[in-house]
Amino acid sequence: MAKGAIREEANRSAAKDADLYSWAIRQAELLRAGRLSEIDAAAIAEEIDDVGEEQYDKLESALRALMLHLLKWDHQPNMRSRSWTLSILEHRRRAQRQLRRSPGLKSQLDDALDAAYEDARVEAASETGLPLSAFPPKRLFEYAQIMERSIVWPGDEDRA
């Protein structure tokens, strides 16, 4: 790579690092104008990859919170609360919404469930004070079971 090209690449990277929002707006303008020689293609590709990872992370996060509350629900029935019920329902909706918005994530669902369960298991042990061994090392339920299992707080039957 020539010195001028290296310097130009460094300037593009510095602009992105200094102000991601303005950099992204500028890159979009250049793309729309067809000025492809001026875009920062490698950085754009990196940002697109990051967007995909963020979508996956949102799904995994919703599944983690959902399974955390299901584990607590199962292992501490005397501690059940309306708050847990509402959290389960909310995170079901979030997971469903994420899969609806990004259907390509369905191919990653088992991986997301496994990763989310691994974290939920550790968090459940920490939050309940129960030993980690009280929670199965591998998830025992599939997506449909997590999403369809009846969890209703008394008096909220019409919300389920």
Short mmCIF file of C-alpha atoms in Angstrom, two decimals:
data_model
loop_
_atom_site.label_atom_id
_atom_site.label_comp_id
_atom_site.label_asym_id
_atom_site.label_seq_id
_atom_site.Cartn_x
_atom_site.Cartn_y
_atom_site.Cartn_z
CA MET A 1 0.00 0.00 0.00
CA ALA A 2 1.38 3.43 -0.89
CA LYS A 3 2.06 5.97 1.87
CA GLY A 4 -0.82 8.18 0.69
CA ALA A 5 -3.27 5.27 0.78
CA ILE A 6 -2.08 4.26 4.25
CA ARG A 7 -2.51 7.83 5.50
CA GLU A 8 -5.99 8.04 3.93
CA GLU A 9 -6.97 4.72 5.58
CA ALA A 10 -5.73 6.00 8.95
CA ASN A 11 -7.72 9.23 8.52
CA ARG A 12 -10.90 7.26 7.73
CA SER A 13 -10.38 5.07 10.79
CA ALA A 14 -9.73 8.11 13.01
CA ALA A 15 -12.89 9.81 11.73
CA LYS A 16 -14.94 6.71 12.52
CA ASP A 17 -13.44 6.37 15.99
CA ALA A 18 -13.90 10.06 16.78
CA ASP A 19 -17.56 10.31 15.76
CA LEU A 20 -19.26 7.08 14.68
CA TYR A 21 -22.59 8.78 14.00
CA SER A 22 -21.17 11.41 11.62
CA TRP A 23 -18.93 8.82 9.98
CA ALA A 24 -21.92 6.53 9.34
CA ILE A 25 -23.99 9.39 7.89
CA ARG A 26 -21.10 10.32 5.58
CA GLN A 27 -20.58 6.72 4.45
CA ALA A 28 -24.30 6.40 3.65
CA GLU A 29 -24.18 9.63 1.62
CA LEU A 30 -21.18 8.35 -0.35
CA LEU A 31 -22.90 5.02 -1.03
CA ARG A 32 -26.11 6.68 -2.19
CA ALA A 33 -24.13 9.00 -4.46
CA GLY A 34 -22.30 6.02 -5.97
CA ARG A 35 -18.92 7.39 -4.85
CA LEU A 36 -17.64 3.94 -3.97
CA SER A 37 -13.96 4.83 -4.26
CA GLU A 38 -14.39 7.18 -1.28
CA ILE A 39 -16.11 4.81 1.11
CA ASP A 40 -14.40 2.94 3.91
CA ALA A 41 -15.55 -0.52 2.76
CA ALA A 42 -13.70 -2.54 5.41
CA ALA A 43 -15.08 -0.42 8.24
CA ILE A 44 -18.59 -0.51 6.76
CA ALA A 45 -18.40 -4.31 6.60
CA GLU A 46 -17.23 -4.36 10.23
CA GLU A 47 -20.15 -2.18 11.30
CA ILE A 48 -22.62 -4.39 9.43
CA ASP A 49 -21.19 -7.42 11.23
CA ASP A 50 -21.61 -5.56 14.53
CA VAL A 51 -25.28 -4.87 13.73
CA GLY A 52 -25.86 -8.59 13.20
CA GLU A 53 -24.12 -9.39 16.48
CA GLU A 54 -26.25 -6.80 18.28
CA GLN A 55 -29.42 -8.46 16.99
CA TYR A 56 -28.19 -11.85 18.21
CA ASP A 57 -27.25 -10.32 21.59
CA LYS A 58 -30.77 -8.87 21.99
CA LEU A 59 -32.27 -12.31 21.40
CA GLU A 60 -29.85 -14.00 23.78
CA SER A 61 -30.48 -11.35 26.44
CA ALA A 62 -34.25 -11.82 26.28
CA LEU A 63 -33.87 -15.60 26.48
CA ARG A 64 -31.44 -15.29 29.41
CA ALA A 65 -33.83 -13.15 31.45
CA LEU A 66 -36.72 -15.44 30.56
CA MET A 67 -34.89 -18.61 31.59
CA LEU A 68 -33.54 -16.96 34.74
CA HIS A 69 -37.07 -16.29 35.94
CA LEU A 70 -38.27 -19.73 34.89
CA LEU A 71 -35.45 -21.33 36.89
CA LYS A 72 -36.28 -19.19 39.91
CA TRP A 73 -39.99 -19.99 39.43
CA ASP A 74 -39.25 -23.73 39.45
CA HIS A 75 -36.70 -23.77 42.26
CA GLN A 76 -38.30 -21.29 44.64
CA PRO A 77 -42.07 -21.73 44.40
CA ASN A 78 -42.56 -20.02 47.76
CA MET A 79 -40.83 -16.89 46.41
CA ARG A 80 -42.93 -16.57 43.25
CA SER A 81 -44.16 -13.07 42.58
CA ARG A 82 -46.24 -11.10 40.17
CA SER A 83 -43.00 -9.38 39.15
CA TRP A 84 -41.48 -12.70 38.03
CA THR A 85 -44.64 -13.48 36.07
CA LEU A 86 -44.57 -10.13 34.32
CA SER A 87 -40.86 -10.47 33.57
CA ILE A 88 -41.43 -13.88 32.00
CA LEU A 89 -44.23 -12.51 29.81
CA GLU A 90 -42.21 -9.42 28.84
CA HIS A 91 -39.11 -11.39 27.85
CA ARG A 92 -41.19 -13.85 25.86
CA ARG A 93 -42.53 -10.90 23.87
CA ARG A 94 -39.02 -9.50 23.40
CA ALA A 95 -37.67 -12.82 22.11
CA GLN A 96 -40.63 -13.25 19.76
CA ARG A 97 -40.27 -9.67 18.51
CA GLN A 98 -36.55 -10.12 17.89
CA LEU A 99 -37.16 -13.29 15.87
CA ARG A 100 -39.95 -11.56 13.93
CA ARG A 101 -37.73 -8.55 13.13
CA SER A 102 -34.69 -10.69 12.26
CA PRO A 103 -35.95 -14.07 11.01
CA GLY A 104 -32.39 -15.07 10.10
CA LEU A 105 -31.76 -15.48 13.83
CA LYS A 106 -33.92 -18.62 13.82
CA SER A 107 -30.92 -20.53 12.48
CA GLN A 108 -28.99 -19.42 15.59
CA LEU A 109 -31.77 -20.15 18.08
CA ASP A 110 -30.27 -23.30 19.62
CA ASP A 111 -26.92 -21.56 20.15
CA ALA A 112 -28.67 -18.55 21.70
CA LEU A 113 -30.72 -20.81 23.97
CA ASP A 114 -27.64 -22.72 25.12
CA ALA A 115 -25.63 -19.56 25.82
CA ALA A 116 -28.58 -17.87 27.53
CA TYR A 117 -29.23 -20.92 29.71
CA GLU A 118 -25.59 -21.12 30.73
CA ASP A 119 -25.73 -17.53 32.01
CA ALA A 120 -29.24 -17.86 33.48
CA ARG A 121 -28.16 -20.93 35.46
CA VAL A 122 -25.23 -19.09 37.06
CA GLU A 123 -27.39 -16.03 37.79
CA ALA A 124 -30.17 -18.16 39.25
CA ALA A 125 -27.73 -19.82 41.63
CA SER A 126 -26.39 -16.43 42.67
CA GLU A 127 -29.82 -14.82 43.12
CA THR A 128 -31.44 -17.75 44.93
CA GLY A 129 -28.50 -18.73 47.09
CA LEU A 130 -28.93 -22.31 45.90
CA PRO A 131 -25.87 -24.26 44.79
CA LEU A 132 -25.13 -24.24 41.08
CA SER A 133 -25.60 -28.02 41.11
CA ALA A 134 -29.30 -27.47 41.94
CA PHE A 135 -29.77 -26.32 38.36
CA PRO A 136 -29.35 -28.82 35.52
CA PRO A 137 -26.07 -28.24 33.63
CA LYS A 138 -27.87 -28.50 30.28
CA ARG A 139 -31.17 -26.87 29.45
CA LEU A 140 -34.04 -29.30 29.68
CA PHE A 141 -36.53 -27.47 27.52
CA GLU A 142 -36.85 -26.40 23.93
CA TYR A 143 -37.87 -22.98 22.66
CA ALA A 144 -41.54 -23.94 22.29
CA GLN A 145 -41.68 -25.13 25.90
CA ILE A 146 -40.11 -21.92 27.17
CA MET A 147 -42.53 -19.81 25.18
CA GLU A 148 -45.73 -21.77 25.71
CA ARG A 149 -45.48 -22.95 29.31
CA SER A 150 -48.32 -21.54 31.37
CA ILE A 151 -47.07 -19.01 33.91
CA VAL A 152 -49.92 -16.97 35.34
CA TRP A 153 -50.11 -14.99 38.55
CA PRO A 154 -53.45 -15.45 40.33
CA GLY A 155 -55.83 -12.73 39.19
CA ASP A 156 -53.92 -12.07 35.97
CA GLU A 157 -55.42 -14.89 33.93
CA ASP A 158 -56.75 -12.44 31.31
CA ARG A 159 -53.20 -11.06 30.68
CA ALA A 160 -51.56 -14.38 29.78
#
